[in-house]
mmCIF file of N, CA and C in Angstrom:
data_model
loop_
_atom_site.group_PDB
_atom_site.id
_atom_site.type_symbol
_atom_site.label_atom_id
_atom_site.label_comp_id
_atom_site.label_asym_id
_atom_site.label_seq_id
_atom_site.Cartn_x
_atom_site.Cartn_y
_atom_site.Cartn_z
ATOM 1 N N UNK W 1499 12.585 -160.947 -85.710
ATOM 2 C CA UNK W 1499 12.398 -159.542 -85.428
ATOM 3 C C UNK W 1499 12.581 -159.314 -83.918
ATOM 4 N N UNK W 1500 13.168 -158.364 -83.325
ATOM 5 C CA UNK W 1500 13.017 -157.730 -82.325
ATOM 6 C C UNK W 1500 12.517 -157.047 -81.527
ATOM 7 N N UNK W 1501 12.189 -157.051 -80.464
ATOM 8 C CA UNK W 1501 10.940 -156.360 -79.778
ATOM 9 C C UNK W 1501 11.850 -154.948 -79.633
ATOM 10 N N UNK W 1502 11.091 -153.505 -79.138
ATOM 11 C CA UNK W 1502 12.162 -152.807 -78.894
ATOM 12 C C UNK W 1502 12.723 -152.879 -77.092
ATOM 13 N N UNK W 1503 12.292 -153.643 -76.614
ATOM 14 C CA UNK W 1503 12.673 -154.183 -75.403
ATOM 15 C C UNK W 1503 13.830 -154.734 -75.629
ATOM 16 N N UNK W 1504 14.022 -155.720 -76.290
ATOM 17 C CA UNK W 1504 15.150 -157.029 -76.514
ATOM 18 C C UNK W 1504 16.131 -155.653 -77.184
ATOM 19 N N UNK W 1505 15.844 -154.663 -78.344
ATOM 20 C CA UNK W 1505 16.723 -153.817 -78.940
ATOM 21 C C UNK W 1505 17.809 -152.662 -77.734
ATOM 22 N N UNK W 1506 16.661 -152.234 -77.246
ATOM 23 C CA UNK W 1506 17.456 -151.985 -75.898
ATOM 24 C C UNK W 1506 18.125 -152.307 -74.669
ATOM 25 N N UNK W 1507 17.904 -153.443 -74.447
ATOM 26 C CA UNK W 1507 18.329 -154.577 -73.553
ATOM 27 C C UNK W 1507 19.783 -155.068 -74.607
ATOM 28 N N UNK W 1508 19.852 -155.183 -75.259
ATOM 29 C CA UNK W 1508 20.755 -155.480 -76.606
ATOM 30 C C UNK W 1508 21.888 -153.828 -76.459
ATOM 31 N N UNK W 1509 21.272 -153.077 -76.819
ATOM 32 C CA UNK W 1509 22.035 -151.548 -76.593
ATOM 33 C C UNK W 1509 22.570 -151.809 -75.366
ATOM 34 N N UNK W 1510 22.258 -151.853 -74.350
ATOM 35 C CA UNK W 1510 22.429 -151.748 -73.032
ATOM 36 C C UNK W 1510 23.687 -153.031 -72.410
ATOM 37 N N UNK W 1511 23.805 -154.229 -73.129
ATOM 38 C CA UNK W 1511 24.479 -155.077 -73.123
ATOM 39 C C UNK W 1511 26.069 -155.081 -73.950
ATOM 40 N N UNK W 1512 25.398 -154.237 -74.913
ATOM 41 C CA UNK W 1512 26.670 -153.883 -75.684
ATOM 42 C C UNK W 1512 27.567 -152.666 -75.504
ATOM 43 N N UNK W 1513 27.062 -151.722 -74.778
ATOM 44 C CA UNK W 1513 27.969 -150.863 -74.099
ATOM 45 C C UNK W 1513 28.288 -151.034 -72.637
ATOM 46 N N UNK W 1514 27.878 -152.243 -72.022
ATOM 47 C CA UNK W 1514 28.657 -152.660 -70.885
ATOM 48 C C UNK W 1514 29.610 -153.695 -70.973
ATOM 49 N N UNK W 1515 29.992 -154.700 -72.739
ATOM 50 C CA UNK W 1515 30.760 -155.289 -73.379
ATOM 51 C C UNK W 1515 32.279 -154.336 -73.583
ATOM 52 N N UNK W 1516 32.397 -153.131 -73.801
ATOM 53 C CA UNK W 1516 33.226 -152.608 -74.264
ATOM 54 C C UNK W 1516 33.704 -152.769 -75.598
ATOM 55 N N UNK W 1517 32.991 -154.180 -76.265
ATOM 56 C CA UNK W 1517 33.556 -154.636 -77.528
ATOM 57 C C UNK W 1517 33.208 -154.117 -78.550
ATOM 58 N N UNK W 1518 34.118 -153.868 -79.620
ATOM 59 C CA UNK W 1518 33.736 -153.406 -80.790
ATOM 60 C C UNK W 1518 32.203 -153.740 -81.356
ATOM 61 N N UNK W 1519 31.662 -153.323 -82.391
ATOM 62 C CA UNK W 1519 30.134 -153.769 -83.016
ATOM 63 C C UNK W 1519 30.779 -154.894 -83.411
ATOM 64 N N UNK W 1520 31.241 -154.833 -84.471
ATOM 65 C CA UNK W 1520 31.682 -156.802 -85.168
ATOM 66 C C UNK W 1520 32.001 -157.771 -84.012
ATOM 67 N N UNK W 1521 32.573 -157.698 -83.277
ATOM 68 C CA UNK W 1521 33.137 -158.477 -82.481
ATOM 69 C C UNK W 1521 31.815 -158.430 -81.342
ATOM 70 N N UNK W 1522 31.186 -157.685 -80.837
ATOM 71 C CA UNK W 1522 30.353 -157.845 -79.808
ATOM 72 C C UNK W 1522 28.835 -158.434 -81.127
ATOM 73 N N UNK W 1523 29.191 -158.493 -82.394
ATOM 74 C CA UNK W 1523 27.942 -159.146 -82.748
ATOM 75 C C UNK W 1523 28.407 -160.438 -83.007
ATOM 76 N N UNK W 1524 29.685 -160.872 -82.889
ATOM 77 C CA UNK W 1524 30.395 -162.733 -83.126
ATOM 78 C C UNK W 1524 30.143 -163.090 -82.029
ATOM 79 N N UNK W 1525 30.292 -162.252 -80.984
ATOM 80 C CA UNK W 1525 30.825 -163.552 -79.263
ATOM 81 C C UNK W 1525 29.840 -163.309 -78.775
ATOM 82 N N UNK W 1526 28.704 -162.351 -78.332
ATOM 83 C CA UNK W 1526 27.335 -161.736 -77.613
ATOM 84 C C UNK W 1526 26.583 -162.417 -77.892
ATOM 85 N N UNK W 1527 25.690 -163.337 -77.250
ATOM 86 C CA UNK W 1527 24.644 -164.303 -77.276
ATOM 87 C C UNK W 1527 23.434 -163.472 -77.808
ATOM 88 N N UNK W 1528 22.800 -164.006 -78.762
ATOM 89 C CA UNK W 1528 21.653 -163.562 -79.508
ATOM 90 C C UNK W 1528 21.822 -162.031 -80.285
ATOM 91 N N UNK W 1529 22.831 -161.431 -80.773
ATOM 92 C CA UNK W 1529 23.023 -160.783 -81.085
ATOM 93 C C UNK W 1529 22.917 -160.107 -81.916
ATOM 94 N N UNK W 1530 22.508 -159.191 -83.279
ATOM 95 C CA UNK W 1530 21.589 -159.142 -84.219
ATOM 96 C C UNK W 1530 23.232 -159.358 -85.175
ATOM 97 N N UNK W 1531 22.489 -158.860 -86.420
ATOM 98 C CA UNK W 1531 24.352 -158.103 -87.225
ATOM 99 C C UNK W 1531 24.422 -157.205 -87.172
ATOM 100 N N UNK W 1532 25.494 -156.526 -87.736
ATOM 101 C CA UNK W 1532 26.239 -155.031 -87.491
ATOM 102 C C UNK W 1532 25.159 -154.241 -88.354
ATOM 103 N N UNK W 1533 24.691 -154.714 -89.790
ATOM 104 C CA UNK W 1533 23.615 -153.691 -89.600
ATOM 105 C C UNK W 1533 22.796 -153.106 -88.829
ATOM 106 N N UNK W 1534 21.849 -153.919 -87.981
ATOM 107 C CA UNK W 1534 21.260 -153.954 -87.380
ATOM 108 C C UNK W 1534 22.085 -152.988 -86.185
ATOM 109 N N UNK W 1535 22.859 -153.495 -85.265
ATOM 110 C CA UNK W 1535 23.487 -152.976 -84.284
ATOM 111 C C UNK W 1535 23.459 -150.926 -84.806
ATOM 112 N N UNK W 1536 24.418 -151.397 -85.939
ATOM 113 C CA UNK W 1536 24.576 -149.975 -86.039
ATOM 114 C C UNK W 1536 23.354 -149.112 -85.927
ATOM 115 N N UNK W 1537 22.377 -149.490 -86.946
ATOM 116 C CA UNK W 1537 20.797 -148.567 -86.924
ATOM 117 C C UNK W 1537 20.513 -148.766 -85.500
ATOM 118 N N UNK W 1538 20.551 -149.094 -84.913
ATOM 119 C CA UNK W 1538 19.938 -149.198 -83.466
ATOM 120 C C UNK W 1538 20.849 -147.912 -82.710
ATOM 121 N N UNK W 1539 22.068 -148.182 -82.699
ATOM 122 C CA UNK W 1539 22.863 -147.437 -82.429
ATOM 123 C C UNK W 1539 22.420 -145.998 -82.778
ATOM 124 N N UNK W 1540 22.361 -145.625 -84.238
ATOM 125 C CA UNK W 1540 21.932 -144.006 -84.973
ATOM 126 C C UNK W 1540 20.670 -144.273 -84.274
ATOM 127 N N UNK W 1541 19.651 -145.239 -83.777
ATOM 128 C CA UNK W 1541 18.813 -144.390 -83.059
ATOM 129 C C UNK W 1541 18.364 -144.264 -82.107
ATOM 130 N N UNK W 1542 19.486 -144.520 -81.044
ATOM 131 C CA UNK W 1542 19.942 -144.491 -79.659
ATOM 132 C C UNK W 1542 19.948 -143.070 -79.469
ATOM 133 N N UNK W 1543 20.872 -142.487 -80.334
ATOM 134 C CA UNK W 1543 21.275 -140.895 -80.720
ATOM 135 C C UNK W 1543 20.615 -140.428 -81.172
ATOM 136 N N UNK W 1544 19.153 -140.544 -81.760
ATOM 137 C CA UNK W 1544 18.768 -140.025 -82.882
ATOM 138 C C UNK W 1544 17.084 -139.667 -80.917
ATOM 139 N N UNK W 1545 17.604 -141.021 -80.184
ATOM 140 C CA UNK W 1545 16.289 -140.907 -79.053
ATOM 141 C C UNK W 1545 15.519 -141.392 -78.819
ATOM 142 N N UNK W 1546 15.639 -142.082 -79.813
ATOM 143 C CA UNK W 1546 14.273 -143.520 -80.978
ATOM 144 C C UNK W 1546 14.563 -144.615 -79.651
ATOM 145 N N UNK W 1547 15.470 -144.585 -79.136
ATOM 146 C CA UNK W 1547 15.624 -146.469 -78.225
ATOM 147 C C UNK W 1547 16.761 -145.673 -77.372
ATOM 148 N N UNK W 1548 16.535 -146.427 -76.039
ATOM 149 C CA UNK W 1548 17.334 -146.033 -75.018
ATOM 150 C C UNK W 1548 17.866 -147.456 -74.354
ATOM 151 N N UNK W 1549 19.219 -147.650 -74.018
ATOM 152 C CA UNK W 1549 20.283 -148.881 -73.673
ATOM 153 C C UNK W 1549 19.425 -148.919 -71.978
ATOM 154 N N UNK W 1550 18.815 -149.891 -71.904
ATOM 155 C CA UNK W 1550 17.901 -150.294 -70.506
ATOM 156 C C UNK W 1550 18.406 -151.721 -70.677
ATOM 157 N N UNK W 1551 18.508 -151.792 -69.262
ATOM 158 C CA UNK W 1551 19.250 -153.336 -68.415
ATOM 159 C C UNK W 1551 17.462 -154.466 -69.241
ATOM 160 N N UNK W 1552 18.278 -155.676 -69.501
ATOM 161 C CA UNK W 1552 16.864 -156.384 -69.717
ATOM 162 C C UNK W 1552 17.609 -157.896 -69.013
ATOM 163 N N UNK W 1553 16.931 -157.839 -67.617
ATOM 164 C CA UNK W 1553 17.258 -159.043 -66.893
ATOM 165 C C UNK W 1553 16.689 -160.065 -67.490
ATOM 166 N N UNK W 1554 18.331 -161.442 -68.081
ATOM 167 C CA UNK W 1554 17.843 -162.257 -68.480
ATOM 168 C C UNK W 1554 17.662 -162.861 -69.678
ATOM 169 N N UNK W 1555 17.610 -161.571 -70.783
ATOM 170 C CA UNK W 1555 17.577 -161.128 -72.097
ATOM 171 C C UNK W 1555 17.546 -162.129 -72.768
ATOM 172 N N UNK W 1556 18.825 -163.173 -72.653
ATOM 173 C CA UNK W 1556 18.836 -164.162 -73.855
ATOM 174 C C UNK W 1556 17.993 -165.212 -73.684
ATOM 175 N N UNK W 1557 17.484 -165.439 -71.882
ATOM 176 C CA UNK W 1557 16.672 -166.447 -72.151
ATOM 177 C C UNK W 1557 15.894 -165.971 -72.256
ATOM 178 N N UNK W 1558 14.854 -165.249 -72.067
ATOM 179 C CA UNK W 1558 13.709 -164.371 -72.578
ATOM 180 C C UNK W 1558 13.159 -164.689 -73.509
ATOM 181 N N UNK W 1559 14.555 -164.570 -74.123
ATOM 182 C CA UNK W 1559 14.337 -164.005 -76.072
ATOM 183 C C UNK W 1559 14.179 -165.409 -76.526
ATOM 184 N N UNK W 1560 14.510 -166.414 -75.857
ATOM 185 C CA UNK W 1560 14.743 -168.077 -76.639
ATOM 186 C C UNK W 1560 13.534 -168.675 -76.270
ATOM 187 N N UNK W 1561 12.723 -168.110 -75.155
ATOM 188 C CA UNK W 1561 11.840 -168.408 -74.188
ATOM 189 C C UNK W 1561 10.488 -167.758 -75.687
ATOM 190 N N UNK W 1562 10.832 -166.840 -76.004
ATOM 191 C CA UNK W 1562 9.871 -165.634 -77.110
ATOM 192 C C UNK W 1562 9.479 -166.531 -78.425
ATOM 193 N N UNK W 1563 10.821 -166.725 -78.900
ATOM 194 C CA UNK W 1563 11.127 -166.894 -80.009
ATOM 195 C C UNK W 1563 10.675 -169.333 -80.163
ATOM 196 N N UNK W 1564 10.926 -169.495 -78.794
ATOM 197 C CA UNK W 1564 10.086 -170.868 -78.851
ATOM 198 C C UNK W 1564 8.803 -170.838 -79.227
ATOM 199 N N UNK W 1565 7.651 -169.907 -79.198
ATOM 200 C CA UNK W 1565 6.595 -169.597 -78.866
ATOM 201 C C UNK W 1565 5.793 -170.191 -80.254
#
């Protein structure tokens, strides 16, 4: 599961990728799937989660997820 920190840090990583959703969820380190991406996405727009820089992110998250 995702914190909504890591979800936005994640948003925020993927529109400074330029890459498509499929493709920025194959090559993007820790990356959820396109389900996921997308709902995050509708609720980026929707206001629910905002794309914020998360210095570090993947080790963070490996750093979290060791725990």
């Amino acid at each position: 599961m995702y914190t909504k920190e890591e979800r936005e840090g994640i948003l925020w990583e993927f529109r400074q990728s330029g890459l498509s959703v499929p493709e920025a969820c194959r090559r993007l380190p820790l990356f959820p799937t396109r389900a996921n991406l997308y709902r995050w996405l509708r609720m980026e727009e929707a206001g629910e989660l905002a794309a914020t820089e998360m210095p570090d992110r993947a080790a963070r998250m490996y750093f979290v997820k060791q725990k």
